[in-house]
JSON list of C-alpha atoms in Angstrom, two decimals:
[
{"chain": "A", "resi": 1, "resn": "MET", "atom": "CA", "xyz": [-24.50, -33.71, 17.12]},
{"chain": "A", "resi": 2, "resn": "ASN", "atom": "CA", "xyz": [-24.53, -30.48, 19.22]},
{"chain": "A", "resi": 3, "resn": "GLU", "atom": "CA", "xyz": [-28.11, -29.79, 18.12]},
{"chain": "A", "resi": 4, "resn": "SER", "atom": "CA", "xyz": [-29.43, -33.15, 19.36]},
{"chain": "A", "resi": 5, "resn": "CYS", "atom": "CA", "xyz": [-27.28, -33.04, 22.53]},
{"chain": "A", "resi": 6, "resn": "PHE", "atom": "CA", "xyz": [-28.70, -29.66, 23.57]},
{"chain": "A", "resi": 7, "resn": "GLN", "atom": "CA", "xyz": [-32.16, -30.17, 22.01]},
{"chain": "A", "resi": 8, "resn": "ILE", "atom": "CA", "xyz": [-31.62, -26.82, 20.12]},
{"chain": "A", "resi": 9, "resn": "PHE", "atom": "CA", "xyz": [-32.68, -26.72, 16.53]},
{"chain": "A", "resi": 10, "resn": "ILE", "atom": "CA", "xyz": [-32.51, -23.78, 14.07]},
{"chain": "A", "resi": 11, "resn": "ASN", "atom": "CA", "xyz": [-34.45, -25.44, 11.24]},
{"chain": "A", "resi": 12, "resn": "PRO", "atom": "CA", "xyz": [-38.17, -25.81, 11.53]},
{"chain": "A", "resi": 13, "resn": "GLU", "atom": "CA", "xyz": [-38.17, -29.36, 9.90]},
{"chain": "A", "resi": 14, "resn": "ASP", "atom": "CA", "xyz": [-35.81, -30.56, 12.62]},
{"chain": "A", "resi": 15, "resn": "THR", "atom": "CA", "xyz": [-38.20, -29.73, 15.38]},
{"chain": "A", "resi": 16, "resn": "LEU", "atom": "CA", "xyz": [-41.02, -31.92, 14.16]},
{"chain": "A", "resi": 17, "resn": "LEU", "atom": "CA", "xyz": [-39.45, -35.18, 15.31]},
{"chain": "A", "resi": 18, "resn": "HIS", "atom": "CA", "xyz": [-38.36, -33.87, 18.68]},
{"chain": "A", "resi": 19, "resn": "LYS", "atom": "CA", "xyz": [-41.38, -31.60, 19.29]},
{"chain": "A", "resi": 20, "resn": "VAL", "atom": "CA", "xyz": [-39.33, -28.70, 20.55]},
{"chain": "A", "resi": 21, "resn": "LYS", "atom": "CA", "xyz": [-39.36, -25.02, 19.80]},
{"chain": "A", "resi": 22, "resn": "LEU", "atom": "CA", "xyz": [-36.87, -23.25, 17.50]},
{"chain": "A", "resi": 23, "resn": "SER", "atom": "CA", "xyz": [-34.09, -21.74, 19.54]},
{"chain": "A", "resi": 24, "resn": "THR", "atom": "CA", "xyz": [-30.33, -21.04, 19.61]},
{"chain": "A", "resi": 25, "resn": "ASN", "atom": "CA", "xyz": [-27.51, -21.92, 21.94]},
{"chain": "A", "resi": 26, "resn": "GLU", "atom": "CA", "xyz": [-24.34, -19.96, 22.11]},
{"chain": "A", "resi": 27, "resn": "LYS", "atom": "CA", "xyz": [-22.14, -23.15, 22.20]},
{"chain": "A", "resi": 28, "resn": "VAL", "atom": "CA", "xyz": [-23.89, -24.47, 19.10]},
{"chain": "A", "resi": 29, "resn": "GLU", "atom": "CA", "xyz": [-23.71, -21.19, 17.26]},
{"chain": "A", "resi": 30, "resn": "ARG", "atom": "CA", "xyz": [-20.00, -20.76, 18.08]},
{"chain": "A", "resi": 31, "resn": "VAL", "atom": "CA", "xyz": [-19.18, -24.29, 16.68]},
{"chain": "A", "resi": 32, "resn": "ARG", "atom": "CA", "xyz": [-21.31, -23.44, 13.61]},
{"chain": "A", "resi": 33, "resn": "ARG", "atom": "CA", "xyz": [-19.42, -20.21, 13.01]},
{"chain": "A", "resi": 34, "resn": "ALA", "atom": "CA", "xyz": [-16.15, -21.94, 13.46]},
{"chain": "A", "resi": 35, "resn": "HIS", "atom": "CA", "xyz": [-17.05, -24.53, 10.88]},
{"chain": "A", "resi": 36, "resn": "LEU", "atom": "CA", "xyz": [-18.31, -21.90, 8.50]},
{"chain": "A", "resi": 37, "resn": "ASN", "atom": "CA", "xyz": [-15.02, -19.94, 8.90]},
{"chain": "A", "resi": 38, "resn": "ASP", "atom": "CA", "xyz": [-13.05, -23.12, 8.22]},
{"chain": "A", "resi": 39, "resn": "LEU", "atom": "CA", "xyz": [-15.05, -23.76, 5.08]},
{"chain": "A", "resi": 40, "resn": "GLU", "atom": "CA", "xyz": [-14.61, -20.31, 3.73]},
{"chain": "A", "resi": 41, "resn": "ASN", "atom": "CA", "xyz": [-10.90, -20.12, 4.41]},
{"chain": "A", "resi": 42, "resn": "ILE", "atom": "CA", "xyz": [-9.73, -23.59, 3.56]},
{"chain": "A", "resi": 43, "resn": "LEU", "atom": "CA", "xyz": [-11.34, -23.75, 0.18]},
{"chain": "A", "resi": 44, "resn": "ILE", "atom": "CA", "xyz": [-9.55, -20.46, -0.86]},
{"chain": "A", "resi": 45, "resn": "PHE", "atom": "CA", "xyz": [-6.39, -21.97, 0.58]},
{"chain": "A", "resi": 46, "resn": "PHE", "atom": "CA", "xyz": [-6.73, -25.19, -1.54]},
{"chain": "A", "resi": 47, "resn": "MET", "atom": "CA", "xyz": [-7.12, -23.09, -4.75]},
{"chain": "A", "resi": 48, "resn": "ALA", "atom": "CA", "xyz": [-4.10, -20.80, -3.81]},
{"chain": "A", "resi": 49, "resn": "ALA", "atom": "CA", "xyz": [-2.01, -23.95, -2.79]},
{"chain": "A", "resi": 50, "resn": "PHE", "atom": "CA", "xyz": [-2.80, -25.73, -6.13]},
{"chain": "A", "resi": 51, "resn": "ALA", "atom": "CA", "xyz": [-1.75, -22.69, -8.11]},
{"chain": "A", "resi": 52, "resn": "PHE", "atom": "CA", "xyz": [1.38, -22.20, -5.95]},
{"chain": "A", "resi": 53, "resn": "CYS", "atom": "CA", "xyz": [2.36, -25.86, -6.53]},
{"chain": "A", "resi": 54, "resn": "LEU", "atom": "CA", "xyz": [2.31, -25.22, -10.25]},
{"chain": "A", "resi": 55, "resn": "THR", "atom": "CA", "xyz": [5.01, -22.46, -9.82]},
{"chain": "A", "resi": 56, "resn": "ASN", "atom": "CA", "xyz": [7.47, -25.18, -8.94]},
{"chain": "A", "resi": 57, "resn": "PRO", "atom": "CA", "xyz": [8.48, -23.82, -5.46]},
{"chain": "A", "resi": 58, "resn": "SER", "atom": "CA", "xyz": [11.09, -25.58, -3.47]},
{"chain": "A", "resi": 59, "resn": "PHE", "atom": "CA", "xyz": [9.73, -28.54, -1.51]},
{"chain": "A", "resi": 60, "resn": "SER", "atom": "CA", "xyz": [11.02, -27.29, 1.83]},
{"chain": "A", "resi": 61, "resn": "TRP", "atom": "CA", "xyz": [9.33, -23.91, 1.41]},
{"chain": "A", "resi": 62, "resn": "ALA", "atom": "CA", "xyz": [6.06, -25.27, 0.23]},
{"chain": "A", "resi": 63, "resn": "ASN", "atom": "CA", "xyz": [6.17, -27.83, 3.02]},
{"chain": "A", "resi": 64, "resn": "PHE", "atom": "CA", "xyz": [6.81, -25.11, 5.58]},
{"chain": "A", "resi": 65, "resn": "LEU", "atom": "CA", "xyz": [3.94, -23.01, 4.28]},
{"chain": "A", "resi": 66, "resn": "PHE", "atom": "CA", "xyz": [1.50, -25.93, 4.14]},
{"chain": "A", "resi": 67, "resn": "LYS", "atom": "CA", "xyz": [2.36, -27.05, 7.67]},
{"chain": "A", "resi": 68, "resn": "THR", "atom": "CA", "xyz": [2.22, -23.56, 9.07]},
{"chain": "A", "resi": 69, "resn": "TYR", "atom": "CA", "xyz": [-1.13, -22.96, 7.52]},
{"chain": "A", "resi": 70, "resn": "THR", "atom": "CA", "xyz": [-2.53, -26.32, 8.89]},
{"chain": "A", "resi": 71, "resn": "ILE", "atom": "CA", "xyz": [-1.21, -25.44, 12.37]},
{"chain": "A", "resi": 72, "resn": "SER", "atom": "CA", "xyz": [-2.69, -21.98, 12.13]},
{"chain": "A", "resi": 73, "resn": "ARG", "atom": "CA", "xyz": [-6.12, -23.32, 11.09]},
{"chain": "A", "resi": 74, "resn": "ILE", "atom": "CA", "xyz": [-6.10, -25.99, 13.90]},
{"chain": "A", "resi": 75, "resn": "ALA", "atom": "CA", "xyz": [-5.15, -23.33, 16.39]},
{"chain": "A", "resi": 76, "resn": "HIS", "atom": "CA", "xyz": [-7.83, -20.90, 15.19]},
{"chain": "A", "resi": 77, "resn": "THR", "atom": "CA", "xyz": [-10.51, -23.70, 15.33]},
{"chain": "A", "resi": 78, "resn": "ILE", "atom": "CA", "xyz": [-9.42, -24.63, 18.89]},
{"chain": "A", "resi": 79, "resn": "VAL", "atom": "CA", "xyz": [-9.39, -20.94, 20.29]},
{"chain": "A", "resi": 80, "resn": "TYR", "atom": "CA", "xyz": [-12.68, -20.20, 18.48]},
{"chain": "A", "resi": 81, "resn": "ALA", "atom": "CA", "xyz": [-14.83, -23.30, 19.16]},
{"chain": "A", "resi": 82, "resn": "VAL", "atom": "CA", "xyz": [-13.18, -25.78, 21.57]},
{"chain": "A", "resi": 83, "resn": "VAL", "atom": "CA", "xyz": [-11.66, -23.54, 24.20]},
{"chain": "A", "resi": 84, "resn": "PRO", "atom": "CA", "xyz": [-12.73, -19.86, 23.54]},
{"chain": "A", "resi": 85, "resn": "VAL", "atom": "CA", "xyz": [-9.84, -17.61, 24.20]},
{"chain": "A", "resi": 86, "resn": "PRO", "atom": "CA", "xyz": [-10.06, -13.79, 24.30]},
{"chain": "A", "resi": 87, "resn": "GLN", "atom": "CA", "xyz": [-8.73, -11.92, 21.33]},
{"chain": "A", "resi": 88, "resn": "PRO", "atom": "CA", "xyz": [-6.09, -11.54, 19.82]},
{"chain": "A", "resi": 89, "resn": "ALA", "atom": "CA", "xyz": [-5.37, -15.21, 19.91]},
{"chain": "A", "resi": 90, "resn": "ARG", "atom": "CA", "xyz": [-7.98, -16.03, 17.24]},
{"chain": "A", "resi": 91, "resn": "ALA", "atom": "CA", "xyz": [-7.03, -13.01, 15.09]},
{"chain": "A", "resi": 92, "resn": "ILE", "atom": "CA", "xyz": [-3.32, -13.96, 15.15]},
{"chain": "A", "resi": 93, "resn": "ALA", "atom": "CA", "xyz": [-4.15, -17.61, 14.10]},
{"chain": "A", "resi": 94, "resn": "TRP", "atom": "CA", "xyz": [-6.40, -16.23, 11.33]},
{"chain": "A", "resi": 95, "resn": "PHE", "atom": "CA", "xyz": [-3.94, -13.70, 10.11]},
{"chain": "A", "resi": 96, "resn": "ILE", "atom": "CA", "xyz": [-1.12, -16.35, 9.74]},
{"chain": "A", "resi": 97, "resn": "GLY", "atom": "CA", "xyz": [-3.37, -18.51, 7.54]},
{"chain": "A", "resi": 98, "resn": "TYR", "atom": "CA", "xyz": [-4.60, -15.37, 5.68]},
{"chain": "A", "resi": 99, "resn": "PHE", "atom": "CA", "xyz": [-1.05, -14.16, 5.00]},
{"chain": "A", "resi": 100, "resn": "ILE", "atom": "CA", "xyz": [0.06, -17.59, 3.80]},
{"chain": "A", "resi": 101, "resn": "THR", "atom": "CA", "xyz": [-2.91, -17.81, 1.44]},
{"chain": "A", "resi": 102, "resn": "GLY", "atom": "CA", "xyz": [-2.26, -14.31, 0.12]},
{"chain": "A", "resi": 103, "resn": "TYR", "atom": "CA", "xyz": [1.41, -15.06, -0.39]},
{"chain": "A", "resi": 104, "resn": "MET", "atom": "CA", "xyz": [0.63, -18.24, -2.32]},
{"chain": "A", "resi": 105, "resn": "ALA", "atom": "CA", "xyz": [-2.00, -16.43, -4.51]},
{"chain": "A", "resi": 106, "resn": "LEU", "atom": "CA", "xyz": [0.21, -13.43, -5.19]},
{"chain": "A", "resi": 107, "resn": "THR", "atom": "CA", "xyz": [3.23, -15.67, -5.98]},
{"chain": "A", "resi": 108, "resn": "SER", "atom": "CA", "xyz": [1.14, -17.59, -8.44]},
{"chain": "A", "resi": 109, "resn": "ILE", "atom": "CA", "xyz": [-0.37, -14.57, -10.08]},
{"chain": "A", "resi": 110, "resn": "LEU", "atom": "CA", "xyz": [3.10, -12.99, -10.55]},
{"chain": "A", "resi": 111, "resn": "TYR", "atom": "CA", "xyz": [4.52, -16.33, -11.84]},
{"chain": "A", "resi": 112, "resn": "PHE", "atom": "CA", "xyz": [1.81, -16.74, -14.46]},
{"chain": "A", "resi": 113, "resn": "ALA", "atom": "CA", "xyz": [1.54, -13.13, -15.43]},
{"chain": "A", "resi": 114, "resn": "ALA", "atom": "CA", "xyz": [5.17, -13.03, -16.49]}
]
């Protein structure tokens, strides 16, 4: 959507229809980087969360971790792509999600290694 709104295209085949030159736009690139960051982090979280669920954690603790992770990712995406905020806001939101994913992965590894 951003590409067609701004008439900015990064793939040569997309410019043929619109007859424009290849170029970039910082707003489009920022949203693209935010989406890429989400894809990279959320997939790893899903794997760690699945393994964590197999460790039979308490419902309230797992629920807290899942909700906190979700809120941190939403906050990260907002301060990265929607309303860019200076650091350390984005880093704090990212580290919260990173810590939760790491905790779940480590808990799972220790559970299954025993």
